[in-house]
Amino acid sequence: MWFRTVYLKTLRDFRIPILGWGIGVGLLIAVVLAAIPTVLATPEARAAVVALGPSFAWFAEPVKIDTPGGYATWKYGLTLLVVAIWPILAQTATLRGEEEKGSLDTLLSVPRGRVRLAVEKVAAMWTALVTMAVIVGLIGFAGTAKINAGFGLGATVMFGINLALIAAVFGAVGLLVSQFVPERRTAAGITAGVLLIAIVVDMVHRVEPGTEWISRLSPVYYYNLSKPLIPSYGVNAGAMLVQLATAVVLSAAAVWLFARRDVGDTVHLPGASRLAKPAARPVAALPVGDWTLRSVYARGMGMVAVPTFWWTLAIAGFSAWMVVVVQQTAAQLKSILQGSPVMRDFLALGGSDSATQSAIFSALFIFMPLLLMAFAVTQANRWSADEEDGRLELVLSTPQPRLQVLFGRFAALSTATVIISLLTLAATAVASSLTGVRIDGGKLVVATLTMIPLGLLVGAIGYALSGWLRAAVDTGLVSFLLVIWFVISFLGPGLHWPDATLRLSAFYYYGTPLLNGLQVANILVVVLVGSVALVLAAARFTRKDIAA
Amino acid sequence: MTAVIKTEKLTKDYGSGRGLFDLDLEVEEGEVFGYLGPNGAGKTTTIRLLMGLIHPTAGSASIFGLDCWRQAVEIKKLIGYVPGEPSLDPNLTGGQILEYFANLRGGVDRGYLKQLIRRLDLDPSRKFRHYSTGNKRKVVLIQAFMHRPRLLILDEPTSGLDPLNQQEFDGMVKEARDEGRTVFLSSHVLSEVEKTCTRVGIIRDGRLVRIGGVHELRDIKRYEITISFAQPVPTEMFATLDGVTEVERLNDGHAVRIAMQGAADAVIKAAAQYPVVSLTSYEPSLEDIFLRYYERDGQAPKEAAGVV
């Protein structure tokens, strides 16, 4: 049955992600809803949460956050947009990825038009997203079993549909971008950048009053206009239609372009033809004189250079921007603290302006190691994919020991994480100096440099798992581990989870260096576990059969 | 003569009867050894075992007396390798790829490298992703030859090359042989092996079924001739002619398909007695040969089994 049409075959390819993302996001919603009785147990606790809301408005608009639906919507805020990553990867792989592999040539040799083929693939993606939305709705609704949530199954399903719509929009952006670039990876990277920009553009109006017109340019703005889990707020049908229309228009444009361009080529923008292929330079092209070709490590650096640049821009830029946010919110939070001892206890804050700023910045800074670890996941994926695609075979036909190849690549990843951390330190320090937000220099150094072992831990685990698993499974597992760690550290303390559970998360060992400085023992645990994973990776790689 | 490649009961068992089993093979120094077999016979598995990319389930393999798994790095200083399905970074130019591998290997004469590039007419300034299949193959061939290795291990090296470049490749192999270097070349194209190799091993279903001099292949080399006539002819007259192994009557006697070995002189003369409309000759693939020759009645004929 699944092989009868392109639509069904594509849908079959999506079955694991549909289940994975649907169950994953559904569980996230269910967990936070189930935790409501603990988090909002007393009127004081509810008041504290309500008071805290405006300070984190940049992250999510605080609407009725003392209710289960309001709290769940606010608590996850923008982090749920991580769902868009899968459609971005899937849609860029749909046509461009298949062109890269050469399988599209075969598919187009059957008597079926290009438009129909592309439409069937897009339809399969949308079906997958709707299915995912329903799974999210069902599991999310299960989370309300023991609480008086004030909303029903329809609301949780609409929550899933709203999420599916924004995911469809960015999937469509990915499909469109992939018509203009020759590589799936590049298209996915550009689209991820567009997602990030859209998130920031949406944030603007919540940080700077009077800038709503800017935020309206972002699809994320329309996603946030619907809050189905808050009965009094509900669904904004118009906003959902805007998202749907955007996804349809972008997809239609992508299909239209695909039907008109050469397979394997890109859409040529006006004027670009003048920059077409340079004349052949047979032997003059040698020697190349490129330092990145001198060794496996140097080549690894060459491969990681561009991603490092963009991730540095994102992480260092985000960190610097956090400083600005702290400057804007600290005064407001300080006044809340002064008037509410409960709130002070809730946040475990107090003291001087400087201490308040440090505390807020510390709370926000947890996203930096998370982002660095996400970067490490992408690089571990690249190692795994290179082996799976047979790109290591010729390298290993040279007199390079397997260990040297593995450590050469891992050393390049390590260098990149060090560079990102150092530039994050520099950007944060400069932003702190320019805004007057006082951050302890020594602790900032500790906070940025101790991100490095966390990044390398994730990289080492990814390298180790690649010894046994396919690249997609390896990356999926490491990403899932990252999400689990984040959820444990994000929700665990509020839910009074036992210390043993909290210790399962790598973020536990990172701690709060901006407040408490270097916790040598904890960092050594990360280093030790990372080293074990790397040794395991090396032991496996030296013994395994290299993929053909 | 010294054995450059030596395997003893070399086995890689992938289960369900797939893999390579009990391979005993010796390739002498200075030989150009052809390793023939249909698709999926175990050629690439053998080569990957020799390259130390996969480890054997049983048995052993050595190159220049060094163990292919434990001393893989030492071995790779002495060999050049062309994989069956080359996969390289699509974002690098051909020149960058060659420079990278030259750095990883060391000892590459840049003058000779440029000579190889000219010889195979490769434009090294283009990205690997933009190369045609043939040009991708050229990059991989050049990186295998560029350091003048003592042993070349080539897995279907001419796949995708045009006839001119195939000829150039034949020349490169001949030069390597003349310099006393050893070549181990896998292929499923009989004529290619005939042209370049001195000795041949034939593998089928993971087992070596024949090994011997290239001239000894003649008994399995067959070709087919299809002749169309302007009128029906008594096709049975071809069955008794020299070299004819099978005759098939087509189109009510207006055409005949003849499978044969050796010279076609008798067939051509017999056909010339009638008005011939067209004549086509075709060399069957090795797989066809295996299907017809080795799988007749489900087993190999007695004269074909074992070492000749």
mmCIF file of N, CA, C and O in Angstrom, chain A residues 33 155 168 219 317 400 448 499:
data_model
loop_
_atom_site.group_PDB
_atom_site.id
_atom_site.type_symbol
_atom_site.label_atom_id
_atom_site.label_comp_id
_atom_site.label_asym_id
_atom_site.label_seq_id
_atom_site.Cartn_x
_atom_site.Cartn_y
_atom_site.Cartn_z
ATOM 1 N N LEU A 33 1.540 20.327 32.257
ATOM 2 C CA LEU A 33 0.161 20.411 32.750
ATOM 3 C C LEU A 33 -0.009 19.572 34.022
ATOM 4 O O LEU A 33 -0.660 19.999 34.985
ATOM 5 N N ALA A 155 -9.134 21.940 22.344
ATOM 6 C CA ALA A 155 -8.132 22.992 22.555
ATOM 7 C C ALA A 155 -6.720 22.443 22.370
ATOM 8 O O ALA A 155 -5.863 23.092 21.741
ATOM 9 N N ALA A 168 4.762 24.179 9.139
ATOM 10 C CA ALA A 168 4.537 24.091 7.686
ATOM 11 C C ALA A 168 5.079 25.325 6.984
ATOM 12 O O ALA A 168 5.639 25.238 5.880
ATOM 13 N N PRO A 219 6.242 35.377 10.655
ATOM 14 C CA PRO A 219 5.177 34.368 10.777
ATOM 15 C C PRO A 219 4.958 33.946 12.236
ATOM 16 O O PRO A 219 3.852 33.556 12.609
ATOM 17 N N GLY A 317 25.936 36.571 19.697
ATOM 18 C CA GLY A 317 24.950 37.643 19.515
ATOM 19 C C GLY A 317 23.812 37.514 20.503
ATOM 20 O O GLY A 317 23.359 38.503 21.094
ATOM 21 N N GLN A 400 46.927 7.022 7.063
ATOM 22 C CA GLN A 400 46.468 7.764 8.241
ATOM 23 C C GLN A 400 45.829 6.761 9.194
ATOM 24 O O GLN A 400 44.839 6.121 8.846
ATOM 25 N N THR A 448 31.441 31.051 30.417
ATOM 26 C CA THR A 448 31.614 30.817 28.975
ATOM 27 C C THR A 448 32.578 29.653 28.710
ATOM 28 O O THR A 448 32.329 28.836 27.825
ATOM 29 N N ASP A 499 17.020 14.827 43.680
ATOM 30 C CA ASP A 499 18.354 15.249 43.250
ATOM 31 C C ASP A 499 18.977 14.229 42.288
ATOM 32 O O ASP A 499 19.667 14.598 41.346
#
